[in-house]
Amino acid sequence: MAHGDGGAQIICMGGKAHGEEDGVEKNMAAWLLGIKTLKIQPYHLPPLGPHDVKVRIKALGICGSDVHHFKVKRSLTVYAIFGHECAGIIEEVGSEVKSLQVGDRVALEPGISCRRCNLCKGGRYNLCPEMKFFGSPPTNGSLANKVVHPANLCFKLPDNVSLEEGAMCEPLSVGVHACRRAEIGPETNVLIMGAGPIGLITLLAARAFGAPRVIIADVDDQRLSIAKNLGADEILQVSSNLQDVEEEVLKIQTAMGSGIDASFDCVGYQKTMCTALNATRSGGKVCLIGLALTEMTVPLTPAAAREVDVLGIFRYRNTWPLCIEFLGTGKIDIKPLITHRFGFSQEEVEEAFETSARGGNAIKVMFNL
């Protein structure tokens, strides 16, 4: 089904696809049929619109949201395809597409906004209430051989940026958008709460934006070791006990050695947000990136009295060109975050999701299709 100028992947199983003929290669996708139940089955694409392209997916990363769907499938009455961190090769272009051609290697921005509402018109299209986003039901994702997508959401990769790196533009976009919102620059000292994939990516993004000093805190010493190897100036192991906030804030501030200008909570728990609010200097900024909880109790009044600005982060907007520039120039090396790779067989798809769900030393699990 097309949406505006683009092809939003809507649930469609069974029957013959439009224009499909016997003998033509079947497009296969990994369908989530139930809790922790994935099966590779045919996926019939919508017809190619004049402003669309057909992309053969070659690299796709597993996101934490994909793992959440895998473990606690939202609706047992709807089958769905997940995956949204992807890159591939153009196989077909719509009649009005001039910017891309067959054979181009592209990274895909996964959200199709309406382009008509006030938020879209004002440039904040990531907040569009009609957003159709890969892997957010009822819109299917991109863990498939091929997808149809608007050409304007496919970004050509330079020769020195791999398809895996192209797929990593999606999680990197979260860090880039957060750094833009927090106005990170050469005079901004940064605290990051959480050394998971997004915390580590935010570390790399903050460095690329010029942050002179970055501290990262987490409960997991293994993740902190990775953060240190990626360039964190200081790492601090913290507890999950809310009673330890005051003591840990002092340790964080001492480790920074000067005021913390911006904090990024990449977890989204009461403890991490309380720590970020208390540690940040007066007049500083706190960005809430991790959305683990719907509600939490935090010391907002004391923070407001110090004019600490709290900024929400939801996905990203207009980030792909800058992400590709950072990767192409070597300002960001995202490759160390890819810790596990799998093919696209039934067995490997199941193993990949189980690996990502276990966590441990798995940071980014990548499919090579």
Short mmCIF file of C-alpha atoms in Angstrom, two decimals:
data_model
loop_
_atom_site.label_atom_id
_atom_site.label_comp_id
_atom_site.label_asym_id
_atom_site.label_seq_id
_atom_site.Cartn_x
_atom_site.Cartn_y
_atom_site.Cartn_z
CA MET A 1 0.00 0.00 0.00
CA ALA A 2 1.40 3.39 -0.94
CA HIS A 3 1.38 6.32 1.48
CA GLY A 4 1.81 9.71 -0.11
CA ASP A 5 4.79 9.42 -2.42
CA GLY A 6 6.15 6.30 -0.74
CA GLY A 7 5.38 2.64 -0.23
CA ALA A 8 4.55 1.92 3.40
CA GLN A 9 4.81 -1.81 4.05
CA ILE A 10 1.40 -2.91 5.37
CA ILE A 11 0.55 -6.42 6.55
CA CYS A 12 0.00 -8.66 3.54
CA MET A 13 0.34 -12.43 3.59
CA GLY A 14 -0.82 -14.98 1.07
CA GLY A 15 -2.12 -14.57 -2.45
CA LYS A 16 -0.22 -13.43 -5.53
CA ALA A 17 1.55 -10.09 -5.44
CA HIS A 18 0.73 -7.43 -8.02
CA GLY A 19 2.73 -8.22 -11.16
CA GLU A 20 4.19 -11.46 -9.78
CA GLU A 21 4.72 -14.20 -12.30
CA ASP A 22 5.63 -17.86 -11.93
CA GLY A 23 9.36 -18.37 -11.81
CA VAL A 24 10.12 -14.94 -10.39
CA GLU A 25 12.23 -14.91 -7.23
CA LYS A 26 10.06 -14.76 -4.13
CA ASN A 27 10.62 -11.92 -1.71
CA MET A 28 11.09 -13.45 1.72
CA ALA A 29 10.85 -11.78 5.12
CA ALA A 30 11.13 -12.76 8.79
CA TRP A 31 7.59 -12.66 10.22
CA LEU A 32 6.90 -12.50 13.94
CA LEU A 33 4.05 -14.97 14.45
CA GLY A 34 4.00 -15.01 18.25
CA ILE A 35 6.16 -14.50 21.31
CA LYS A 36 9.71 -15.51 20.32
CA THR A 37 8.30 -17.16 17.19
CA LEU A 38 9.85 -15.99 13.91
CA LYS A 39 9.41 -17.60 10.53
CA ILE A 40 10.81 -16.71 7.12
CA GLN A 41 7.85 -16.54 4.74
CA PRO A 42 6.93 -14.79 1.47
CA TYR A 43 6.32 -11.04 1.66
CA HIS A 44 4.41 -9.41 -1.18
CA LEU A 45 5.45 -5.83 -1.76
CA PRO A 46 3.18 -2.95 -2.76
CA PRO A 47 3.44 -1.74 -6.36
CA LEU A 48 6.26 0.67 -7.08
CA GLY A 49 4.99 4.26 -7.04
CA PRO A 50 6.46 6.95 -9.31
CA HIS A 51 8.52 8.41 -6.43
CA ASP A 52 9.52 5.06 -4.91
CA VAL A 53 12.49 2.75 -5.24
CA LYS A 54 12.79 -0.98 -4.70
CA VAL A 55 15.75 -1.82 -2.49
CA ARG A 56 17.43 -5.18 -1.97
CA ILE A 57 18.29 -5.13 1.73
CA LYS A 58 21.89 -6.17 2.35
CA ALA A 59 22.54 -5.14 5.97
CA LEU A 60 20.14 -4.79 8.90
CA GLY A 61 20.81 -4.26 12.60
CA ILE A 62 18.62 -5.46 15.46
CA CYS A 63 17.34 -2.62 17.67
CA GLY A 64 16.24 -2.87 21.28
CA SER A 65 12.67 -2.18 20.15
CA ASP A 66 12.86 -5.21 17.84
CA VAL A 67 13.96 -7.35 20.78
CA HIS A 68 11.08 -5.97 22.87
CA HIS A 69 8.57 -6.97 20.16
CA PHE A 70 10.25 -10.38 19.90
CA LYS A 71 9.97 -11.04 23.64
CA VAL A 72 6.53 -9.56 24.32
CA LYS A 73 4.69 -9.46 21.01
CA ARG A 74 2.11 -6.66 21.30
CA SER A 75 -0.71 -8.34 19.45
CA LEU A 76 -1.10 -12.06 18.94
CA THR A 77 -3.72 -11.42 16.26
CA VAL A 78 -1.41 -9.52 13.88
CA TYR A 79 1.62 -10.96 12.09
CA ALA A 80 4.38 -8.46 11.48
CA ILE A 81 7.87 -7.92 10.08
CA PHE A 82 10.29 -5.96 12.24
CA GLY A 83 13.60 -4.25 11.53
CA HIS A 84 14.35 -0.64 10.64
CA GLU A 85 18.14 -0.18 10.77
CA CYS A 86 18.95 -1.00 7.18
CA ALA A 87 20.86 -0.37 3.98
CA GLY A 88 20.82 -2.00 0.58
CA ILE A 89 21.13 -1.71 -3.19
CA ILE A 90 18.61 -0.09 -5.53
CA GLU A 91 17.01 -2.65 -7.85
CA GLU A 92 14.26 -0.56 -9.45
CA VAL A 93 13.30 3.12 -9.54
CA GLY A 94 9.92 4.80 -10.02
CA SER A 95 9.19 6.80 -13.15
CA GLU A 96 9.71 10.18 -11.42
CA VAL A 97 12.89 9.29 -9.50
CA LYS A 98 15.86 11.31 -10.75
CA SER A 99 18.22 11.28 -7.75
CA LEU A 100 18.94 7.55 -7.65
CA GLN A 101 19.61 4.77 -10.13
CA VAL A 102 19.75 1.00 -10.19
CA GLY A 103 22.88 -0.25 -8.45
CA ASP A 104 23.21 2.65 -6.01
CA ARG A 105 24.07 1.67 -2.45
CA VAL A 106 21.76 3.46 -0.02
CA ALA A 107 20.93 3.85 3.66
CA LEU A 108 17.20 4.01 4.40
CA GLU A 109 15.53 6.44 6.77
CA PRO A 110 12.67 4.26 8.06
CA GLY A 111 9.88 6.75 8.84
CA ILE A 112 7.38 8.03 6.27
CA SER A 113 5.66 11.16 7.55
CA CYS A 114 2.47 12.65 6.13
CA ARG A 115 4.20 15.88 4.97
CA ARG A 116 0.88 17.72 5.43
CA CYS A 117 0.42 18.34 9.17
CA ASN A 118 1.72 21.41 10.98
CA LEU A 119 4.57 19.45 12.55
CA CYS A 120 5.74 18.20 9.16
CA LYS A 121 5.39 21.64 7.60
CA GLY A 122 7.33 23.14 10.50
CA GLY A 123 10.21 20.73 9.94
CA ARG A 124 9.60 18.50 12.96
CA TYR A 125 8.39 15.58 10.88
CA ASN A 126 9.70 13.03 13.40
CA LEU A 127 6.71 13.98 15.58
CA CYS A 128 4.14 13.46 12.80
CA PRO A 129 1.05 11.72 14.29
CA GLU A 130 0.55 9.82 11.03
CA MET A 131 4.13 8.53 10.83
CA LYS A 132 4.47 5.13 9.17
CA PHE A 133 7.67 3.69 10.58
CA PHE A 134 9.37 0.44 9.55
CA GLY A 135 8.55 -2.26 12.09
CA SER A 136 5.91 -0.34 14.05
CA PRO A 137 2.63 -2.20 13.42
CA PRO A 138 0.68 -2.05 11.23
CA THR A 139 3.64 -0.90 9.10
CA ASN A 140 5.96 -3.76 8.29
CA GLY A 141 9.69 -3.50 8.76
CA SER A 142 12.64 -4.23 6.52
CA LEU A 143 13.99 -7.61 7.63
CA ALA A 144 13.29 -8.88 4.14
CA ASN A 145 15.06 -9.49 0.85
CA LYS A 146 13.47 -6.39 -0.67
CA VAL A 147 11.36 -3.39 0.34
CA VAL A 148 9.67 -0.52 -1.46
CA HIS A 149 10.45 2.90 0.00
CA PRO A 150 10.26 6.59 -1.00
CA ALA A 151 13.35 7.66 -2.93
CA ASN A 152 13.71 10.81 -0.85
CA LEU A 153 14.26 8.65 2.24
CA CYS A 154 17.09 6.66 0.61
CA PHE A 155 20.55 8.22 0.92
CA LYS A 156 23.39 7.27 -1.39
CA LEU A 157 26.49 5.95 0.34
CA PRO A 158 30.01 6.97 -0.74
CA ASP A 159 32.36 4.19 -1.80
CA ASN A 160 34.25 4.24 1.51
CA VAL A 161 31.13 3.68 3.64
CA SER A 162 30.02 0.04 3.84
CA LEU A 163 26.45 -1.19 3.78
CA GLU A 164 26.78 -2.23 7.44
CA GLU A 165 27.84 1.31 8.30
CA GLY A 166 24.91 2.57 6.23
CA ALA A 167 22.53 0.49 8.36
CA MET A 168 24.14 2.01 11.48
CA CYS A 169 23.09 5.48 10.32
CA GLU A 170 19.72 4.80 11.96
CA PRO A 171 20.90 4.34 15.57
CA LEU A 172 23.62 6.95 14.99
CA SER A 173 20.87 9.38 14.00
CA VAL A 174 19.46 9.18 17.54
CA GLY A 175 22.77 10.36 18.97
CA VAL A 176 23.18 13.05 16.31
CA HIS A 177 19.66 14.38 16.88
CA ALA A 178 20.24 14.45 20.65
CA CYS A 179 23.53 16.33 20.25
CA ARG A 180 21.83 18.87 18.03
CA ARG A 181 19.02 19.35 20.55
CA ALA A 182 21.53 19.80 23.38
CA GLU A 183 23.72 22.09 21.24
CA ILE A 184 26.86 20.05 21.88
CA GLY A 185 30.08 21.76 20.82
CA PRO A 186 33.76 22.29 21.71
CA GLU A 187 32.87 23.91 25.04
CA THR A 188 30.30 21.34 26.18
CA ASN A 189 31.25 18.80 28.85
CA VAL A 190 28.99 15.77 28.60
CA LEU A 191 27.65 13.11 30.98
CA ILE A 192 26.04 9.99 29.54
CA MET A 193 23.93 7.72 31.72
CA GLY A 194 23.92 4.22 30.24
CA ALA A 195 26.57 2.41 28.19
CA GLY A 196 24.18 0.35 26.07
CA PRO A 197 24.12 0.71 22.27
CA ILE A 198 22.50 4.17 22.29
CA GLY A 199 24.72 5.41 25.11
CA LEU A 200 27.82 4.30 23.22
CA ILE A 201 26.55 5.86 20.02
CA THR A 202 25.80 9.11 21.85
CA LEU A 203 29.40 9.05 23.10
CA LEU A 204 30.67 8.82 19.51
CA ALA A 205 28.27 11.54 18.34
CA ALA A 206 29.22 13.91 21.18
CA ARG A 207 32.88 13.49 20.26
CA ALA A 208 32.11 14.21 16.61
CA PHE A 209 30.28 17.38 17.65
CA GLY A 210 33.42 18.48 19.48
CA ALA A 211 32.67 17.70 23.15
CA PRO A 212 36.03 18.05 24.94
CA ARG A 213 35.22 15.79 27.87
CA VAL A 214 32.74 12.91 28.10
CA ILE A 215 31.96 10.78 31.16
CA ILE A 216 29.79 7.69 30.97
CA ALA A 217 28.14 5.85 33.88
CA ASP A 218 26.58 2.40 33.96
CA VAL A 219 25.94 -0.55 36.29
CA ASP A 220 27.78 -2.96 33.94
CA ASP A 221 31.58 -2.89 34.11
CA GLN A 222 31.86 -4.80 30.81
CA ARG A 223 29.92 -2.10 28.96
CA LEU A 224 31.98 0.58 30.70
CA SER A 225 35.16 -1.08 29.47
CA ILE A 226 33.81 -0.83 25.93
CA ALA A 227 32.97 2.84 26.50
CA LYS A 228 36.56 3.48 27.65
CA ASN A 229 37.92 1.80 24.53
CA LEU A 230 35.63 4.00 22.40
CA GLY A 231 37.11 7.14 23.90
CA ALA A 232 35.24 8.04 27.10
CA ASP A 233 37.45 10.23 29.28
CA GLU A 234 36.14 8.71 32.49
CA ILE A 235 33.90 5.74 33.27
CA LEU A 236 31.98 5.29 36.52
CA GLN A 237 30.23 2.16 37.72
CA VAL A 238 27.05 3.07 39.57
CA SER A 239 24.41 1.07 41.42
CA SER A 240 20.73 0.63 40.67
CA ASN A 241 19.87 1.85 44.18
CA LEU A 242 18.08 5.21 44.29
CA GLN A 243 19.60 5.90 47.72
CA ASP A 244 23.06 6.18 46.12
CA VAL A 245 22.22 9.13 43.85
CA GLU A 246 23.68 11.87 46.05
CA GLU A 247 26.99 10.07 46.59
CA GLU A 248 27.30 9.12 42.92
CA VAL A 249 26.53 12.66 41.74
CA LEU A 250 29.51 13.90 43.77
CA LYS A 251 31.73 11.21 42.23
CA ILE A 252 30.56 12.14 38.72
CA GLN A 253 31.11 15.86 39.29
CA THR A 254 34.56 15.21 40.76
CA ALA A 255 35.48 13.02 37.79
CA MET A 256 34.39 15.74 35.36
CA GLY A 257 36.52 18.32 37.14
CA SER A 258 34.30 21.17 35.96
CA GLY A 259 30.62 21.81 35.34
CA ILE A 260 28.56 19.23 33.42
CA ASP A 261 26.96 21.24 30.63
CA ALA A 262 24.76 18.53 29.14
CA SER A 263 23.62 15.11 30.33
CA PHE A 264 22.07 12.38 28.24
CA ASP A 265 19.91 9.77 29.98
CA CYS A 266 20.10 6.85 27.57
CA VAL A 267 18.25 4.52 29.96
CA GLY A 268 15.12 6.27 31.19
CA TYR A 269 14.80 5.01 34.75
CA GLN A 270 14.05 7.11 37.82
CA LYS A 271 17.59 6.57 39.13
CA THR A 272 19.34 7.62 35.92
CA MET A 273 17.16 10.68 35.40
CA CYS A 274 17.57 11.81 39.02
CA THR A 275 21.34 11.46 38.65
CA ALA A 276 21.39 13.45 35.39
CA LEU A 277 19.22 16.26 36.80
CA ASN A 278 21.30 16.59 39.98
CA ALA A 279 24.70 16.29 38.30
CA THR A 280 24.10 18.85 35.56
CA ARG A 281 25.27 22.39 36.27
CA SER A 282 22.83 25.27 36.72
CA GLY A 283 21.74 26.48 33.30
CA GLY A 284 22.68 23.18 31.70
CA LYS A 285 20.63 20.68 29.70
CA VAL A 286 19.36 17.16 30.32
CA CYS A 287 18.22 15.07 27.36
CA LEU A 288 15.96 12.09 27.99
CA ILE A 289 16.74 9.60 25.21
CA GLY A 290 15.91 6.28 26.86
CA LEU A 291 12.20 5.73 27.29
CA ALA A 292 12.13 2.74 29.63
CA LEU A 293 9.33 4.04 31.84
CA THR A 294 6.04 5.76 31.02
CA GLU A 295 6.09 7.62 34.34
CA MET A 296 8.76 8.39 36.92
CA THR A 297 9.23 10.56 40.01
CA VAL A 298 12.16 12.96 39.63
CA PRO A 299 13.36 16.16 41.41
CA LEU A 300 12.07 18.50 38.73
CA THR A 301 11.44 21.55 40.94
CA PRO A 302 15.04 21.86 42.22
CA ALA A 303 16.27 21.40 38.64
CA ALA A 304 13.85 24.06 37.37
CA ALA A 305 15.02 26.45 40.10
CA ARG A 306 18.52 26.06 38.65
CA GLU A 307 17.17 26.55 35.11
CA VAL A 308 18.22 23.08 34.00
CA ASP A 309 16.41 22.51 30.70
CA VAL A 310 14.88 19.06 30.16
CA LEU A 311 14.73 18.07 26.50
CA GLY A 312 12.79 15.18 25.02
CA ILE A 313 14.32 13.12 22.22
CA PHE A 314 12.13 11.15 19.83
CA ARG A 315 13.92 9.43 16.97
CA TYR A 316 15.51 12.04 14.67
CA ARG A 317 15.03 14.35 11.72
CA ASN A 318 17.27 15.36 8.82
CA THR A 319 20.22 13.40 10.17
CA TRP A 320 21.25 10.95 7.44
CA PRO A 321 23.46 13.33 5.40
CA LEU A 322 25.45 14.32 8.49
CA CYS A 323 25.74 10.70 9.68
CA ILE A 324 27.08 9.66 6.28
CA GLU A 325 29.52 12.58 6.35
CA PHE A 326 30.79 11.59 9.82
CA LEU A 327 31.27 7.99 8.66
CA GLY A 328 32.81 8.91 5.31
CA THR A 329 35.34 11.32 6.80
CA GLY A 330 36.26 8.97 9.63
CA LYS A 331 35.08 11.40 12.27
CA ILE A 332 33.02 8.52 13.64
CA ASP A 333 34.13 4.88 13.51
CA ILE A 334 30.94 2.92 14.13
CA LYS A 335 32.34 -0.49 13.17
CA PRO A 336 33.47 -1.55 16.68
CA LEU A 337 29.85 -1.51 17.83
CA ILE A 338 28.96 -4.38 15.44
CA THR A 339 29.78 -7.39 17.60
CA HIS A 340 27.78 -10.21 15.99
CA ARG A 341 26.85 -11.06 12.40
CA PHE A 342 24.29 -13.51 11.02
CA GLY A 343 22.92 -14.58 7.66
CA PHE A 344 19.25 -14.77 6.70
CA SER A 345 18.39 -18.45 7.20
CA GLN A 346 15.60 -19.54 9.54
CA GLU A 347 18.13 -20.85 12.07
CA GLU A 348 20.33 -17.76 11.94
CA VAL A 349 17.42 -15.33 12.30
CA GLU A 350 16.28 -17.12 15.45
CA GLU A 351 19.84 -17.25 16.83
CA ALA A 352 20.41 -13.56 16.06
CA PHE A 353 17.36 -12.43 18.03
CA GLU A 354 18.19 -14.72 20.94
CA THR A 355 21.76 -13.34 20.96
CA SER A 356 20.51 -9.76 21.00
CA ALA A 357 17.92 -10.54 23.67
CA ARG A 358 20.57 -12.08 25.98
CA GLY A 359 22.62 -8.90 25.93
CA GLY A 360 25.96 -9.70 27.52
CA ASN A 361 28.75 -8.77 25.11
CA ALA A 362 26.34 -8.24 22.22
CA ILE A 363 26.13 -4.55 21.32
CA LYS A 364 24.85 -4.48 17.75
CA VAL A 365 23.74 -7.70 16.07
CA MET A 366 23.81 -7.35 12.29
CA PHE A 367 22.21 -9.38 9.51
CA ASN A 368 24.05 -9.73 6.20
CA LEU A 369 21.40 -10.65 3.64
#
